[in-house]
Backbone as JSON, one array per atom type, in Angstrom:
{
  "sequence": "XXXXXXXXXXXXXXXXXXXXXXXXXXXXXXXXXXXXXXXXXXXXXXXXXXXXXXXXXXXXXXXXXXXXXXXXXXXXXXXXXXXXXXXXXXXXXXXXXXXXXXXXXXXXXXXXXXXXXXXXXXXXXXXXXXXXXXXXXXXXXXXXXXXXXXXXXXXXXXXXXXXXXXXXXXXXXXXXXXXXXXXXXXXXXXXXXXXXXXXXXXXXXXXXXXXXXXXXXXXXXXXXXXXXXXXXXXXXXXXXXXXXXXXXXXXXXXXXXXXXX",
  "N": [[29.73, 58.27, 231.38], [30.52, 59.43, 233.83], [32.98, 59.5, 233.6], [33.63, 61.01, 230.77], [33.1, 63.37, 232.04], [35.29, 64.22, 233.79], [37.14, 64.38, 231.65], [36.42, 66.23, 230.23], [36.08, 68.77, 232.59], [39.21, 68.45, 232.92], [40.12, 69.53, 230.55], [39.39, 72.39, 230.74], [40.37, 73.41, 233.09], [43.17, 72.78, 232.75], [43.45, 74.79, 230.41], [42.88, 76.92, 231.89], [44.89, 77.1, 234.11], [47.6, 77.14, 232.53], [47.2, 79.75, 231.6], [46.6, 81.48, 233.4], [48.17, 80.84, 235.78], [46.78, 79.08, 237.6], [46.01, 76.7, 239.18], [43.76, 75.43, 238.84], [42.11, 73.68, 240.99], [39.8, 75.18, 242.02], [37.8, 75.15, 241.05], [37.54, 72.47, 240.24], [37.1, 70.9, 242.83], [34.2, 72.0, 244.09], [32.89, 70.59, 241.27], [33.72, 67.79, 241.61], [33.62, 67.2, 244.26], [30.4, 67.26, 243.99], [29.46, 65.31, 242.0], [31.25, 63.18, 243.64], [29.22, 63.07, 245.84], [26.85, 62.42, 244.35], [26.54, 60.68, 242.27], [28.36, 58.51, 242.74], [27.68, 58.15, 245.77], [28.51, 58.99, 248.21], [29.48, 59.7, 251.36], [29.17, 63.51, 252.56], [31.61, 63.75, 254.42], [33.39, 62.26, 253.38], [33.4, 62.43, 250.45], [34.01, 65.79, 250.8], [37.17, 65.35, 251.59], [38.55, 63.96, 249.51], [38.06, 64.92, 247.05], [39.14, 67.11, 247.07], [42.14, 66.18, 247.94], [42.49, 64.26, 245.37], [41.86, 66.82, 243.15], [44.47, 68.29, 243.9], [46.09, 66.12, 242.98], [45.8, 65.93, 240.53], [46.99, 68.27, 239.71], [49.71, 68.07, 239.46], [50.47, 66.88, 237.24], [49.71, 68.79, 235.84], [50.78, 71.04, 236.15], [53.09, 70.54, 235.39], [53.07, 70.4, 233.18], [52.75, 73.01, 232.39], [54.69, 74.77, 233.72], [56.47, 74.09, 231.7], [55.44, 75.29, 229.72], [56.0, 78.12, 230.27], [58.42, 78.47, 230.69], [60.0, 77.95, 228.26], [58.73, 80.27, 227.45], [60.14, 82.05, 228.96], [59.4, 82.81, 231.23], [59.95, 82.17, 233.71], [61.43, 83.1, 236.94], [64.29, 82.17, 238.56], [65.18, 82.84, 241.21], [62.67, 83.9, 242.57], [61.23, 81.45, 241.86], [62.98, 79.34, 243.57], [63.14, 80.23, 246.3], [60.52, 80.85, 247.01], [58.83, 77.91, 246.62], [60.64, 76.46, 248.8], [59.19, 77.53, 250.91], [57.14, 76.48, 250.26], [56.82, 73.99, 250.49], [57.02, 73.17, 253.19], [54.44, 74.29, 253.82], [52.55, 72.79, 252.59], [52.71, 70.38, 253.06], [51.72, 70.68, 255.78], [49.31, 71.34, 255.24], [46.54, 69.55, 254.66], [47.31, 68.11, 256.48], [46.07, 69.9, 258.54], [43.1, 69.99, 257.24], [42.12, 67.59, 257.47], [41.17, 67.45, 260.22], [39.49, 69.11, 260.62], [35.96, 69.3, 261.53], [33.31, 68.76, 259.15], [31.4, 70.19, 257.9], [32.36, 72.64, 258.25], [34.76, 73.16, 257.14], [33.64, 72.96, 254.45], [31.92, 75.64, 254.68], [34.87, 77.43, 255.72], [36.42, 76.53, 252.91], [34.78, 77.83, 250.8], [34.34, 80.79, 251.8], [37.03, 81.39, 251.73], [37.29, 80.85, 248.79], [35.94, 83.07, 248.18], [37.06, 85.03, 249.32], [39.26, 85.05, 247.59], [38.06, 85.29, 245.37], [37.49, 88.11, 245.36], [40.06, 89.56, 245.98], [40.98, 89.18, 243.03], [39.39, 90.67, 241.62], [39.73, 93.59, 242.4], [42.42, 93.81, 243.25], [44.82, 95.66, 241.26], [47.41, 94.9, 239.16], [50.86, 95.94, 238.6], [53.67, 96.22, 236.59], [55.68, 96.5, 237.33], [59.35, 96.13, 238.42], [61.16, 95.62, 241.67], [62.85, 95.14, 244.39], [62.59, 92.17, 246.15], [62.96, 90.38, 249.29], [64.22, 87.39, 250.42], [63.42, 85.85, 252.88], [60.77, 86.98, 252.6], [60.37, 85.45, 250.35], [59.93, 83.56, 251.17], [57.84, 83.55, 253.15], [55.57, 83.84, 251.71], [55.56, 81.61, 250.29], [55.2, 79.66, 252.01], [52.69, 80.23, 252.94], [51.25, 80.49, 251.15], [51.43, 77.39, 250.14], [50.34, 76.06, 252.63], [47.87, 77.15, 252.32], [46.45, 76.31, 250.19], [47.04, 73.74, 249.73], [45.59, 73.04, 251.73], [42.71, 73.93, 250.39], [43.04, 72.4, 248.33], [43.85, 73.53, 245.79], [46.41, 74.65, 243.08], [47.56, 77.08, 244.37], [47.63, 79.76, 242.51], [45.88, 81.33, 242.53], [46.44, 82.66, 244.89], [49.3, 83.83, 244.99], [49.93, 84.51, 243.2], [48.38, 87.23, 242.68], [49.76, 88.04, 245.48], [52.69, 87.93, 244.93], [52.59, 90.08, 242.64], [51.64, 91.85, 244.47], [54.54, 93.11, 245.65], [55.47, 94.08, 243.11], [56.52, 92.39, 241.34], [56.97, 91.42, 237.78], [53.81, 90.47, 236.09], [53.75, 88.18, 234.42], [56.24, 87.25, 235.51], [55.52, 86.32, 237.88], [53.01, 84.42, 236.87], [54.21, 82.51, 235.55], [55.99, 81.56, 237.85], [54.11, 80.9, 239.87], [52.93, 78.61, 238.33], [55.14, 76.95, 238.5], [55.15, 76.13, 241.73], [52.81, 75.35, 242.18], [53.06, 72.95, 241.17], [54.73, 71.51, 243.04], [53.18, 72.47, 245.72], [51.05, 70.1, 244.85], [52.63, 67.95, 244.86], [53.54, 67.5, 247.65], [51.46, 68.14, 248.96], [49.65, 65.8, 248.37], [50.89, 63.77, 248.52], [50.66, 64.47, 251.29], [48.08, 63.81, 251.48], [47.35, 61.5, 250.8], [48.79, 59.94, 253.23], [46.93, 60.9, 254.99], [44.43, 59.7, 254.24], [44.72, 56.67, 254.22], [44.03, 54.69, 256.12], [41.33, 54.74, 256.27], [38.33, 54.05, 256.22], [35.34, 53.28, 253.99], [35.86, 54.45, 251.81], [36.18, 54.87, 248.25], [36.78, 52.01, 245.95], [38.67, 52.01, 244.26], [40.21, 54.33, 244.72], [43.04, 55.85, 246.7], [44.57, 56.45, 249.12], [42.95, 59.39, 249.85], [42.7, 60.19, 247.36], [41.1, 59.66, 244.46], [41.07, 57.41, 241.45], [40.61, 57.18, 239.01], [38.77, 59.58, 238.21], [41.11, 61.42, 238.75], [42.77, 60.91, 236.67], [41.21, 60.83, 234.34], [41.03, 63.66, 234.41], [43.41, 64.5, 233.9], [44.16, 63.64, 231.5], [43.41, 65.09, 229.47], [44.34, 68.1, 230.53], [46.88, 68.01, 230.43], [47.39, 68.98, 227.77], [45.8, 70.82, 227.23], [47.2, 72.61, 228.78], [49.17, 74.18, 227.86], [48.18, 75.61, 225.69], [46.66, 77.23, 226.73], [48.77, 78.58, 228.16], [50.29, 79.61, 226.47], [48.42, 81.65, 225.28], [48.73, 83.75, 226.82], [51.08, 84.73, 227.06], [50.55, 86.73, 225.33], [48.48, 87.94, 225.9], [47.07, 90.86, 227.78], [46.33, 89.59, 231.07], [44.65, 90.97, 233.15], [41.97, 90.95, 232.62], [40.81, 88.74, 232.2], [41.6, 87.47, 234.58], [39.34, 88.84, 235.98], [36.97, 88.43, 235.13], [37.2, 85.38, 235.38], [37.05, 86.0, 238.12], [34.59, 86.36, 238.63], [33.4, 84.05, 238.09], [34.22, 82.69, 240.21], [32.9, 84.2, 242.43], [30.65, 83.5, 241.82], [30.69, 80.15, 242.48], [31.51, 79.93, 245.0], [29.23, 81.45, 246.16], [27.25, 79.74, 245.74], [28.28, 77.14, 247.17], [27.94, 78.36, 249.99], [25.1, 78.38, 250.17], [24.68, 75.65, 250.01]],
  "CA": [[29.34, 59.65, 231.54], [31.34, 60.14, 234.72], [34.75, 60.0, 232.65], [33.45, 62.34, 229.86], [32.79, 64.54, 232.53], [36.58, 63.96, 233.99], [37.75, 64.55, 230.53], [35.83, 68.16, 230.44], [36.81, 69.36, 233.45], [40.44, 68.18, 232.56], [40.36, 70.71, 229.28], [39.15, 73.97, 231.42], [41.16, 73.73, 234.11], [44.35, 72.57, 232.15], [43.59, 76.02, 229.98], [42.82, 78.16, 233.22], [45.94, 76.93, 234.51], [48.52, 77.76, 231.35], [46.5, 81.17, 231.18], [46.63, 82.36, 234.45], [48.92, 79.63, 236.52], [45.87, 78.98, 238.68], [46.11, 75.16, 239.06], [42.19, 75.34, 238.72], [41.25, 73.46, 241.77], [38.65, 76.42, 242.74], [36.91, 74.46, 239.9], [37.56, 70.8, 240.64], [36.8, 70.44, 243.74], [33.27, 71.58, 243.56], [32.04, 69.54, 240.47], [34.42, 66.07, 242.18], [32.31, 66.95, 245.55], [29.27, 67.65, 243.81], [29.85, 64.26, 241.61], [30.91, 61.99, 244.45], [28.12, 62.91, 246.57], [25.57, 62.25, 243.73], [26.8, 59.9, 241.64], [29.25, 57.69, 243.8], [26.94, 58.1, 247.26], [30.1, 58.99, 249.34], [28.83, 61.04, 252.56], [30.48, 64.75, 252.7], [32.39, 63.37, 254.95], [34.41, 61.67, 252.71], [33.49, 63.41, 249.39], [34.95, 66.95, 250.29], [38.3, 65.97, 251.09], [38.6, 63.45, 248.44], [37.53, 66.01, 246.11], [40.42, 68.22, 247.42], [42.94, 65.44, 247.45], [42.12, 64.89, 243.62], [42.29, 68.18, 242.93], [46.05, 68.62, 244.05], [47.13, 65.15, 242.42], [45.76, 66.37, 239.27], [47.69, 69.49, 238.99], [51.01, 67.76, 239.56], [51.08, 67.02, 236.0], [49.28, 69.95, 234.78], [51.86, 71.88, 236.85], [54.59, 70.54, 234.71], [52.99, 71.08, 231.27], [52.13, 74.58, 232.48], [55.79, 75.07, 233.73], [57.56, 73.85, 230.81], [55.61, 76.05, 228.23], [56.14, 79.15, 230.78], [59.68, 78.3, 231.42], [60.1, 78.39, 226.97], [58.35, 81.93, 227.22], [61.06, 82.76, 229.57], [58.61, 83.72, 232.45], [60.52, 81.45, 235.11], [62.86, 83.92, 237.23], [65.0, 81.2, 239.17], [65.11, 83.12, 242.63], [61.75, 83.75, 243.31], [60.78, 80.07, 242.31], [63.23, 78.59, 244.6], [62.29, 80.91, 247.86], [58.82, 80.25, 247.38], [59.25, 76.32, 246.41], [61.12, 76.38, 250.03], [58.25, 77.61, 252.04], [55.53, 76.01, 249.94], [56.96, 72.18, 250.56], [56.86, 72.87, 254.69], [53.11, 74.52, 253.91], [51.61, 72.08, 251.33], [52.35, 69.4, 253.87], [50.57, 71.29, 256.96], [47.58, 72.02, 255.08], [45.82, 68.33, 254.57], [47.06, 67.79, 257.83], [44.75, 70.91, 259.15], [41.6, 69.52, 256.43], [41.17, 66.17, 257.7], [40.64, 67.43, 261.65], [38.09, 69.81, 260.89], [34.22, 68.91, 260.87], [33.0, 68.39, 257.46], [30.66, 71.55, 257.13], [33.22, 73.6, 258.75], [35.41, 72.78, 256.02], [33.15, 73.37, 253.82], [32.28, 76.79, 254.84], [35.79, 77.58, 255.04], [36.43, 76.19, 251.65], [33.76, 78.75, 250.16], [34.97, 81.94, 252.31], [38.43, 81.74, 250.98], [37.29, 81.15, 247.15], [35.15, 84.3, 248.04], [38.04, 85.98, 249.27], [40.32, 85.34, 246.65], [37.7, 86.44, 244.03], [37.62, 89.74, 245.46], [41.34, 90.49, 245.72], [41.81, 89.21, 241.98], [38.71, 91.74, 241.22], [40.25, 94.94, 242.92], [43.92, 94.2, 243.06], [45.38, 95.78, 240.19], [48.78, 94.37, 238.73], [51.75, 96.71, 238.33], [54.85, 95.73, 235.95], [57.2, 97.64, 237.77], [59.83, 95.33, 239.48], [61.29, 96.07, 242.82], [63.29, 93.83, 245.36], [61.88, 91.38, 247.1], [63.63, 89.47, 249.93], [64.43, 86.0, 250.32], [62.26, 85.38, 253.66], [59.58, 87.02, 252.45], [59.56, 84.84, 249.34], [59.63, 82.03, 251.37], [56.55, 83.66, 253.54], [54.63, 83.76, 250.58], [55.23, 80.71, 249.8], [54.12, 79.0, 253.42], [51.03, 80.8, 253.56], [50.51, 80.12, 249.47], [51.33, 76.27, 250.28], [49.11, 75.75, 253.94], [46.36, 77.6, 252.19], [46.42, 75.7, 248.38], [46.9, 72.29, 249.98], [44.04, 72.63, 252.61], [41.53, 73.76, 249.65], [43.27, 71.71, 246.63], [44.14, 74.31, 244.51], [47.57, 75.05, 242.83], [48.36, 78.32, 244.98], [47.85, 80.87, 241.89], [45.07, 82.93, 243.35], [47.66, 82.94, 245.81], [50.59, 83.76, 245.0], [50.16, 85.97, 241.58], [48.8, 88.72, 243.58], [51.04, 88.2, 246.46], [53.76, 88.33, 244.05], [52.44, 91.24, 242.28], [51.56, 92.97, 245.28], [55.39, 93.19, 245.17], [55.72, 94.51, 242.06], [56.92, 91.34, 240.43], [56.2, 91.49, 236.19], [52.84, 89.77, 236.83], [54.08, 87.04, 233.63], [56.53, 86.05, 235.69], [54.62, 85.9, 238.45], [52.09, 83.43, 236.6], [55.43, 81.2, 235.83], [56.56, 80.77, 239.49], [52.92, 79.78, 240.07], [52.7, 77.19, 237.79], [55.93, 75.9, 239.12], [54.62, 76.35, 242.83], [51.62, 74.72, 241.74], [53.26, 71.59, 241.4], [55.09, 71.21, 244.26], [52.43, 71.64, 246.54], [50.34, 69.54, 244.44], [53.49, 67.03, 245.15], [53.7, 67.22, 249.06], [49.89, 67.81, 249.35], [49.11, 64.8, 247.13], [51.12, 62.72, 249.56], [50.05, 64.29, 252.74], [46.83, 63.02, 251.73], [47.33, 60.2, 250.82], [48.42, 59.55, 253.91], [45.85, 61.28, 255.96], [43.09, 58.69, 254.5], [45.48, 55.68, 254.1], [43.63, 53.83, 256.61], [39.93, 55.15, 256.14], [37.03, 52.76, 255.86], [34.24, 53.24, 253.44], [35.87, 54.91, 250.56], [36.17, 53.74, 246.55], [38.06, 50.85, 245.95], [40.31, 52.68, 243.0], [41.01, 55.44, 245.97], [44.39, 56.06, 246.49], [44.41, 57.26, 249.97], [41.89, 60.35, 249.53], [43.1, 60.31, 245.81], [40.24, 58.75, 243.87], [41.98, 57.32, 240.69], [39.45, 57.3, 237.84], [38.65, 61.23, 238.18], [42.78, 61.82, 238.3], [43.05, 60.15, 235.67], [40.62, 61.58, 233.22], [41.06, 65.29, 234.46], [45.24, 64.75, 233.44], [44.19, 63.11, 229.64], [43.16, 66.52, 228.88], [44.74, 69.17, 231.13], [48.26, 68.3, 230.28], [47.6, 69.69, 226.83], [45.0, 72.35, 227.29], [47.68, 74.35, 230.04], [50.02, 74.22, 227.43], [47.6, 76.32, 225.1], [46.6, 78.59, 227.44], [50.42, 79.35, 228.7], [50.72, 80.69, 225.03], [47.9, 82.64, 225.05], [49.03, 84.44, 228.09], [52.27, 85.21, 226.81], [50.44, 87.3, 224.15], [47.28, 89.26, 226.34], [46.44, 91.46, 229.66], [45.41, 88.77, 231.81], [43.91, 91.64, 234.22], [40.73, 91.35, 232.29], [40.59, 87.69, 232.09], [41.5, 87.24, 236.13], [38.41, 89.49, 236.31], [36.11, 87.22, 234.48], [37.27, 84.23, 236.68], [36.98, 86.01, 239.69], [33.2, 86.56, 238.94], [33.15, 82.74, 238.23], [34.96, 82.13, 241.72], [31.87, 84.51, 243.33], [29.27, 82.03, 241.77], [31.19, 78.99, 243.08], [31.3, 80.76, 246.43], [28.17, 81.58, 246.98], [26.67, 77.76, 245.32], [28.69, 76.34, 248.36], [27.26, 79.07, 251.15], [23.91, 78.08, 250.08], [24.68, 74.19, 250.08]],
  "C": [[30.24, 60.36, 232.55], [32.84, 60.47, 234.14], [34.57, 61.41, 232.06], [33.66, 63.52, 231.18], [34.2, 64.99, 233.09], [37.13, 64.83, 233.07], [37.43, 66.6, 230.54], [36.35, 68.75, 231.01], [38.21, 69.59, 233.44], [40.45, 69.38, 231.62], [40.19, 71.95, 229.73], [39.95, 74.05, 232.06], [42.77, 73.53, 233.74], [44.57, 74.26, 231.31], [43.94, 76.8, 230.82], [44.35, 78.26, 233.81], [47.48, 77.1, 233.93], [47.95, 79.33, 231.59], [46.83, 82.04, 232.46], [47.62, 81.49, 235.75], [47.96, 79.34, 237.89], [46.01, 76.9, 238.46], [44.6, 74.43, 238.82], [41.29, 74.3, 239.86], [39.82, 73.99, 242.38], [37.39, 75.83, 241.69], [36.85, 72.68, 239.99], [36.88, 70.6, 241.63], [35.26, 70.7, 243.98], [32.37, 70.8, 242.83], [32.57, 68.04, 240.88], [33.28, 66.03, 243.42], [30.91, 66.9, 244.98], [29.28, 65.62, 243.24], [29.58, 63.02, 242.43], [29.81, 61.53, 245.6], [26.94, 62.19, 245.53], [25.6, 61.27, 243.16], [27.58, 58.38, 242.43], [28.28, 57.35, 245.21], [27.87, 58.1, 248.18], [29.42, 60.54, 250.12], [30.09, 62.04, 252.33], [31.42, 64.65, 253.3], [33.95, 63.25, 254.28], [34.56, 62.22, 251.38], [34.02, 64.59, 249.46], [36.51, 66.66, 250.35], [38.75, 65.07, 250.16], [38.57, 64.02, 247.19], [38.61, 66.8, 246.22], [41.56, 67.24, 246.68], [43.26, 64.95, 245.72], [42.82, 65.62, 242.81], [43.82, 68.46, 242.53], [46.62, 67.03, 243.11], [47.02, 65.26, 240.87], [46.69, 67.06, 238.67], [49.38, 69.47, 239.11], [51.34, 67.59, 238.22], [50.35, 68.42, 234.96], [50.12, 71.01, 235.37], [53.02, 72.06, 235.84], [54.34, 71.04, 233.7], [52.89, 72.57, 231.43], [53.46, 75.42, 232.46], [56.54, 74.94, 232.63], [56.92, 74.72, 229.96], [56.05, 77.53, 229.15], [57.6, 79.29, 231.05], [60.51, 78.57, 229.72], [59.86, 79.16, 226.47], [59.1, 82.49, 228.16], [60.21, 83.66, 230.81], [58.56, 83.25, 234.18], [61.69, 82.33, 235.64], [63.24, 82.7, 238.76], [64.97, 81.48, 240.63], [63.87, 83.28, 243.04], [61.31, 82.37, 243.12], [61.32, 79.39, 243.75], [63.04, 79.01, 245.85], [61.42, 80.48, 247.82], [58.6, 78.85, 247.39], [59.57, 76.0, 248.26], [60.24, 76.31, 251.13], [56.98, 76.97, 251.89], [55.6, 74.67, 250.33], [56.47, 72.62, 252.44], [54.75, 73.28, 254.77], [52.29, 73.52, 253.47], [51.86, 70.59, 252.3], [51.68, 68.97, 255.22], [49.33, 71.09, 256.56], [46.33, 70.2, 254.59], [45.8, 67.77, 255.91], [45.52, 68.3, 258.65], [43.21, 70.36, 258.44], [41.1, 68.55, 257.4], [40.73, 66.55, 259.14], [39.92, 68.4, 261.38], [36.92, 69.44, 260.29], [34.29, 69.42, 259.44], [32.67, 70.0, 256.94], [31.34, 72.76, 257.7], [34.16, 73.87, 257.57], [34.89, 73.44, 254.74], [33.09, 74.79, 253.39], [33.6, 77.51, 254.56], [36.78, 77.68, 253.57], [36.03, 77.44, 250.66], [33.82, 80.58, 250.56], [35.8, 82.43, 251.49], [38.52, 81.98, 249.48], [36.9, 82.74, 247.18], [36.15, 85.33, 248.31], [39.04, 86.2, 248.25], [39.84, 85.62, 245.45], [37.79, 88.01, 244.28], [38.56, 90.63, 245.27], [41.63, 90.23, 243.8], [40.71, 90.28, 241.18], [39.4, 93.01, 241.03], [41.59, 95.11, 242.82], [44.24, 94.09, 241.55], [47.04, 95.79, 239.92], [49.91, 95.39, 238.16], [53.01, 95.9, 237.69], [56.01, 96.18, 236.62], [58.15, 96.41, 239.0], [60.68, 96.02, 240.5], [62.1, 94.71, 243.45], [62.22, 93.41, 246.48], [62.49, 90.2, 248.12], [63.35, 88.07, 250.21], [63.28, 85.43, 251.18], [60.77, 85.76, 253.74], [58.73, 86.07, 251.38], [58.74, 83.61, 249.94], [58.24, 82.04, 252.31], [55.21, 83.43, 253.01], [54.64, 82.29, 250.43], [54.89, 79.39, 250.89], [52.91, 79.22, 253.19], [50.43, 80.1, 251.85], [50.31, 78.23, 250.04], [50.17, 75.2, 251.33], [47.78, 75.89, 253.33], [45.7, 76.59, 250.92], [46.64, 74.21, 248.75], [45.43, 71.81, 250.92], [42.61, 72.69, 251.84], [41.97, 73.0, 248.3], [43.22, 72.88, 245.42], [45.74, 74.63, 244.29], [48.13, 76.16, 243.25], [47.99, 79.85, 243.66], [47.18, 82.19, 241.98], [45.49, 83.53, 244.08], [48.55, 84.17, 245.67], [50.63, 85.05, 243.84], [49.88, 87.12, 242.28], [49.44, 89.1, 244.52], [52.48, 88.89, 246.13], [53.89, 90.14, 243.52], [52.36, 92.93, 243.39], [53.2, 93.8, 245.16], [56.13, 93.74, 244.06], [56.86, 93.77, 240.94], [56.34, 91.43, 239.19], [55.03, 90.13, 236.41], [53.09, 88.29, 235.78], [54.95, 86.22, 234.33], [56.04, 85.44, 237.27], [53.84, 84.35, 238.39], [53.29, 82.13, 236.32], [55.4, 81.04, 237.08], [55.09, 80.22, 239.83], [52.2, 78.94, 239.99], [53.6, 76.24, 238.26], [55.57, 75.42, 240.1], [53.87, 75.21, 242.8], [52.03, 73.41, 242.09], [53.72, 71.3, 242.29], [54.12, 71.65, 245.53], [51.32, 70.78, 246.24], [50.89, 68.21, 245.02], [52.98, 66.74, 246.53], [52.35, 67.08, 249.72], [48.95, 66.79, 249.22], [49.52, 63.62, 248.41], [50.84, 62.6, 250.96], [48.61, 63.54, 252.81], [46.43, 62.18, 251.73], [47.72, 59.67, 251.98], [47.46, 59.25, 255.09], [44.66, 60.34, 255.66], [44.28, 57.48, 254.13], [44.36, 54.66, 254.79], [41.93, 53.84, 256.96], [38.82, 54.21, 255.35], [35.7, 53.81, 254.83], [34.49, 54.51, 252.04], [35.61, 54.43, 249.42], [37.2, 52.77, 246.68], [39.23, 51.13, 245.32], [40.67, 53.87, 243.9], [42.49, 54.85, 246.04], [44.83, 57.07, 247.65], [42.91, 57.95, 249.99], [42.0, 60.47, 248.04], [41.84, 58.9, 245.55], [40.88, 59.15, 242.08], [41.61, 57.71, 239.56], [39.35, 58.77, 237.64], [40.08, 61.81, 238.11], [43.3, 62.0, 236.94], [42.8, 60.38, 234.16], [40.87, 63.16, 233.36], [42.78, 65.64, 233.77], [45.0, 64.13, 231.9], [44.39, 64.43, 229.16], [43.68, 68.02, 229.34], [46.32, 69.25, 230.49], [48.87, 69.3, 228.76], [46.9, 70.77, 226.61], [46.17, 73.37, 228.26], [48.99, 74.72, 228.67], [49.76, 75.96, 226.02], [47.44, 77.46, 225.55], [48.07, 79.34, 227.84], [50.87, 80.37, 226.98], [49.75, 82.02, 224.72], [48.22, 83.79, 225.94], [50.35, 85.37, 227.65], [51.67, 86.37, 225.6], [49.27, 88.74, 224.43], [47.79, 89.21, 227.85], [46.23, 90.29, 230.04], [44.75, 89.21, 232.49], [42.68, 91.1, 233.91], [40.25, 89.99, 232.72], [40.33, 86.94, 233.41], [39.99, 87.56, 236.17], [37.11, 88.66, 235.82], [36.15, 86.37, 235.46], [36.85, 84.52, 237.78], [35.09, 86.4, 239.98], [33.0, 85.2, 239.14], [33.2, 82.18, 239.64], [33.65, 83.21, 242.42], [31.0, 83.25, 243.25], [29.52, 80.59, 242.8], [31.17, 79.03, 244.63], [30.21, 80.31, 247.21], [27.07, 80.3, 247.21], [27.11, 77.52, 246.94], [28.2, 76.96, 249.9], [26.01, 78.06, 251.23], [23.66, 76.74, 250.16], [24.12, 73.5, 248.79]]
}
């Protein structure tokens, strides 16, 4: 039952993540914490950032499938990836650091703030096509703050980064490319900061992998690698404004679930 459920989660968040280059952690990490607390019996302690860690090692390969169909719709522009790539590797290896030293329900909280904040801006901020220059150290600002922030809650940066981008007046398609690329690389550096951050941590699973619990990886990538691939096509074809807007009601619910405990 716990696979199937792997498997599930794997097919939404593999879509979400082609569709909108959200790496869909804002969705993992809830039902993995919810999961390992209930099912597993792993104190919050150890269930949220396990649940995070996860998260990010998942979307390393749903990163790629996401990138390669976005990169065959021609929605990879080469300079803003590599600026942002630049600042996201020094962020995406800060931000697991920062997880593991803060109390659990602090974390938590935090955790549930930020989803709440980043439903609101993908509510209100509206996406302009109009491109404009955008300098090098700002890409790479963006892509610190995208990387620190998307490694400390396990998500691929795209709630991030797309409106960051856009704010900018980046074409918001290719936007959603660089944030599938993004995606993966701090999925990469975050994946390993965490692994080392529980390396030596008593009373996890035995198939753990650091904070990486293997089984839930494992099943969430059967199915994601070919659902982002789907969604990256549908994207190339609609608005996504509307669709963000949808999600970002989803991302209130998820929110407020985690306020309330």
């Amino acid at each position: 039952m716990l696979f199937a459920i792997y498997l599930l989660l794997g097919a939404v968040v593999g879509f979400l993540a082609g569709l909108l280059g959200i790496g869909g952690g804002l969705i993992i990490v809830p039902v993995l914490m919810f999961v390992f607390e209930r099912y597993l019996g792993l104190p919050l302690q150890h269930a949220l950032p396990m649940a995070i860690a996860t998260s990010l090692s998942t979307i390393i390969l749903t990163g790629l499938s996401s990138t390669f169909s976005h990169f065959r719709l021609r929605h990879i522009n080469s300079k803003i990836v590599i600026w942002c790539a630049l600042g996201i590797i020094l962020g995406a290896l800060l931000g697991p650091q920062i997880a593991v030293r803060i109390p659990v329900q602090s974390l938590k909280l935090i955790f549930a703030f930020m989803v709440l904040a980043i439903a609101l801006q993908m509510i209100f901020l509206k996406p302009k096509s109009v491109k404009s220059h955008i300098s090098k150290p700002m890409l790479m600002a963006i892509g610190c703050m995208t990387g620190v922030i998307s490694a400390f809650m396990g998500i691929g940066g795209g709630a991030i980064m797309v409106p960051a981008l856009v704010w900018f007046r980046v074409d918001i398609k290719q936007a959603i490319g660089c944030a599938a690329f993004c995606g993966m690389v701090i999925a990469i550096f975050g994946s390993f900061s965490f692994i080392l951050a529980g390396w030596n941590i008593q009373g996890l699973p035995e198939a753990s992998f650091g904070y990486i619990y293997l089984p839930a990886a494992l099943g969430i990538v059967l199915t994601s690698i070919f659902t982002a691939q789907t969604g990256a096509k549908i994207s190339h074809r609609l608005n996504t404004q509307r669709l963000k807007q949808i999600f970002a009601a989803f991302l209130v619910i998820v929110s407020l679930q985690m306020f309330l405990g």
